[in-house]
Each structure stands twice: as C-alpha cells, then as structure tokens.
Amino acid sequence: MDMILSSLPSLASGAWLTLQLVALSLALGLLLSVGVALARLSGSVLLRAPAVAFIFLFRSTPLLVQIFLIFYGAGQFVAVRDSFLWPVLREPYWCAIIALTLNNAAYTGEILRGGIQAVSFGQIEAARALGMHRLLLFRRIVLPQAFRQILPAYGNEMIQMVQATSLASTITLMELTGAARAVASRSFQPVEMFVIAGLFYLAMNFAIAQAVRWGEKRLAHAG
Amino acid sequence: MNLSAAAAKSVPAVQVEGLHKRFGENEVLKGVSLSAAQGEVVALIGSSGSGKSTLLRCINLLETPDDGRVLIQGEEIAMKKDRAGRAQPADSRQVDRIRQRCGMVFQSFNLWTHMTVLENIIEAPVHVLGRNREEAVARAEGLLAKVGLSAKRDAYPSQMSGGQQQRAAIARMLAMDPQVMLFDEPTSALDPELVGEVLKVMRDLADEGATMLLVTHEMAFAREVSHKVVFLHQGRIEEQGTPDELFGNPQSERCRQFLMREGGR
C-alpha cells in the first residue's frame, strides 16, 4: 500500500505528460487535417498528390516506426543538425508530438474529407447565391457541417490518440506508461502499477467520450 | 401593380441576351433573350426539361452560360474563356457582388441545417455585407414577423414544416435587400396544403413592387401576380406576353397543349 501511495506522484506527472501529448498533438493534428483534407479535395494535382502521398505513408506504416524515424532518423542528417530545427528535433518531447500530430492529421484528414463531401450541395448553393466568397463559405457553412458529420468518427480517433501516446515511452519520455513501467521495475509490483496507469487512461477516455456525447446531443436537432 | 412605373425606368433589372447552355451533349438553352423591368414580375413556365430553371440559375451564375450576356441593372457580368475554351466568369468578386443583389429561393429551401432560423437570416448580412449584428437581428425579427414566423426565431430548420422553411428562406433572401428576386419552383417540394402560405408571402412581395423572376408550375398564381409570362420549350422561348394574352389566347400550339395539360392537373 505504501508502495502504491509513493508511486502516485510519478504516475501523476506521467499522466500530466500524457495529457500534454494528447492535447497538443490533437490540436495541431486537427489544424493540419483541415489543410490535408482541402489539398486532398483540390482540383489541382500539385496539391492533391502530396496529400494523397502523405495520407498513404502515415496510415500505412506503424506509428512506432514513425516515432523512431523522426527521433533517430532526423539527427542523421548534418543539414538537420545545423538547421534551426535541431533544438526542436533533438527533444524526444517534440519528436513525439510531431509524429503523433502527423499521424493524427493523416487519419483525421481522411475523416474530414468524407465529412466535407457529405455536405449537401444545396447548402453550398444557398451560400453562393447570397454572395459568399469561397473562404467564408468554407468557414461558416461547410466546415461546421462537416465537423458535425464526423464527430462520432473523430471521437474514436481522439480515443485512439490517447492510447497511442504510450508509444512515446519508447523514446525515453516518462509519460504514463513509461512512468508505470519505471515504478514497476523499482517496486516489483507491475500489476498494481499498470492497473493504476490503466485507470488514468480510463479516466481520460471517459472524459473524451462524455464530451463527444455531449457534442452529439447538442447538435442532434441541427440535423 | 405598377406597370407604368416599371416601364418608366429605362434600365431593365435583368437582361439576358442570346444565352446558351449545354450539359455535355445536351443543349439546354439555345439562345434565350429576356428582360425584366424594375418592379416587374416575370413568370417562366414550361414542361420539365424546357430549360426554365437553368435560365434562372444562369442569371446569378449558379450555372455558367456557355455563350450570351447577362446584365443586372445594366451591369454586364464579365465572362472569359478558360484554357479548355469553356466560358468562365472573369471576376469572381463581381459575381459575388451581383449575387448579393439577386436573391434566390430554391425548391428545396436550403436553409443551413446547423443554424437557427435567426442565424440563417443574419448570416449573410453580417458576414457578407458586414452589417452590425444588433441591427441585423432587429431587421431579421421584422422580416420574421412579415413572413409570419416570429415564433420560430430560434428553431432549427429540421424542426419546421416545409412551408415554414420556405418562408424562412424568403426572409433570409429579403435580409440582403435584393434588387432582383429569383424563385426556382418555390412551392414544388411542398405538400399541397402548405403551398398557400408561401404563395401569400410572394404575393405580398409582388404587391410591394419587387422585381421577381419566377419558375413555377402554379399556373393560377402566375396568371394572378405576374406582369409577363414566358413559355419555354426545349431551350427556346416559344411564346411570351401578358398573363391574359398567354393564358387567355395562346398563339403557339405547344403552349396551348402545355396549358391544357397543366390546367388538367
């Protein structure tokens, strides 16, 4: 029991790091995914082809491989080590966030593309007929409707993102899983430690699931 | 009805010259010319596929005409050819500007489903015209009263009947103070018992001197409110005239047959 109590601070700081990884990479990933979805839907091959390649690459390789490639791979190049990016790319923290963000943007971009395409043409025409220019139309009409459409699928993606952060422990980050393993090997009580870590994950995902449910309910009448 | 006042203004509200539009192999408009004076109500009638909706949609460039000219209050919409040789609007900002002056009401209402009625109405005045939000709300409330929907101010489109949605869509159009109103079969998607409430709102607009172009299958309504009726057949204007001329004494055989079919419904 004492062991469990004394482990809590390091598990809590691990949970805090996990929370940061989740929040930052979800926020950045969401921003990036709008660009990915738009490029993917663009009429220009110059925009569409990179988006298709990006989505294909990041959905077709394991996230763990992506994390390793960014963490170990980037430092291989002298050009990278000499560039302004190095202070960022030598930090496991930022490498994890970059990998998680890119991975998340690829998946969310595809989900969002489907949502954008599902917006009915009449909704867009009504906006055009009132003289809305393209950007305004996208921001005020298409994007809100697309988000409503993708909310259930995006909720899934957010939850998977929480689990995915555990891979950051492989590049020395003491997030929740990393912290639990470290404490477990010190205390020889792996089951207890991982149960506690599991409860932390459970709490985070419960909060996400509740938020999604609340959002869906709020938007239900606006169907 | 103020035909004489309308005739006094020399620049037509809408003028269309030699309009051609094809979808693939199918030529839907084969050189249509038409004008509507300020304050005039023009009804476009014809069987489905005659091109009447396409003609209406060419006026605010929801369809891009392949050839011909469109002038709104004397301002010609500038066109250019793209690299494939297809006609394109030369200046999308001009098109946006023209659309702000030409309101349109659709067969399927097309209210934005993620906004309440009030939000639908103030959206374009606030974000397109840059009007003050409080003023836009006050104006919207006035318009809702005018179309008899004050109680539905905070309802979402999915919570309203078709007739209510269409009246809200008309209020949304009116909030932009359009110089020209385009109605694309505004009652065709409605249950018969809901048609009347929408027609009443449109009749009020016509009585107030609005310039309206109206695609419709409501022959009695077209006869009652319009100053000019245009009968289209296979992408051409077959016959046009005052409602009394066209309904009372149609000159072309096709128009006569069409009116007999429509009247028999």
Short mmCIF file of C-alpha atoms in Angstrom, two decimals, chain A residues 35-58 106 110 113:
data_model
loop_
_atom_site.label_atom_id
_atom_site.label_comp_id
_atom_site.label_asym_id
_atom_site.label_seq_id
_atom_site.Cartn_x
_atom_site.Cartn_y
_atom_site.Cartn_z
CA GLY A 35 -5.23 21.54 -44.84
CA VAL A 36 -4.80 17.85 -45.67
CA ALA A 37 -8.49 17.39 -46.42
CA LEU A 38 -8.62 20.54 -48.56
CA ALA A 39 -5.50 19.59 -50.50
CA ARG A 40 -6.88 16.08 -50.94
CA LEU A 41 -10.07 17.54 -52.44
CA SER A 42 -8.31 20.16 -54.52
CA GLY A 43 -8.74 20.26 -58.25
CA SER A 44 -5.02 20.84 -58.65
CA VAL A 45 -2.75 17.77 -58.88
CA LEU A 46 0.06 19.78 -57.30
CA LEU A 47 -1.94 19.96 -54.09
CA ARG A 48 -3.75 16.65 -54.31
CA ALA A 49 -0.77 14.38 -54.99
CA PRO A 50 1.25 15.36 -51.89
CA ALA A 51 -1.86 14.99 -49.74
CA VAL A 52 -2.57 11.52 -51.13
CA ALA A 53 1.07 10.51 -50.58
CA PHE A 54 1.09 11.91 -47.05
CA ILE A 55 -2.11 10.09 -46.09
CA PHE A 56 -0.88 6.86 -47.64
CA LEU A 57 2.51 6.99 -45.89
CA PHE A 58 1.25 7.80 -42.43
CA ALA A 106 -3.45 11.79 -41.84
CA GLU A 110 -9.38 11.43 -44.38
CA ARG A 113 -12.62 14.75 -46.34
#
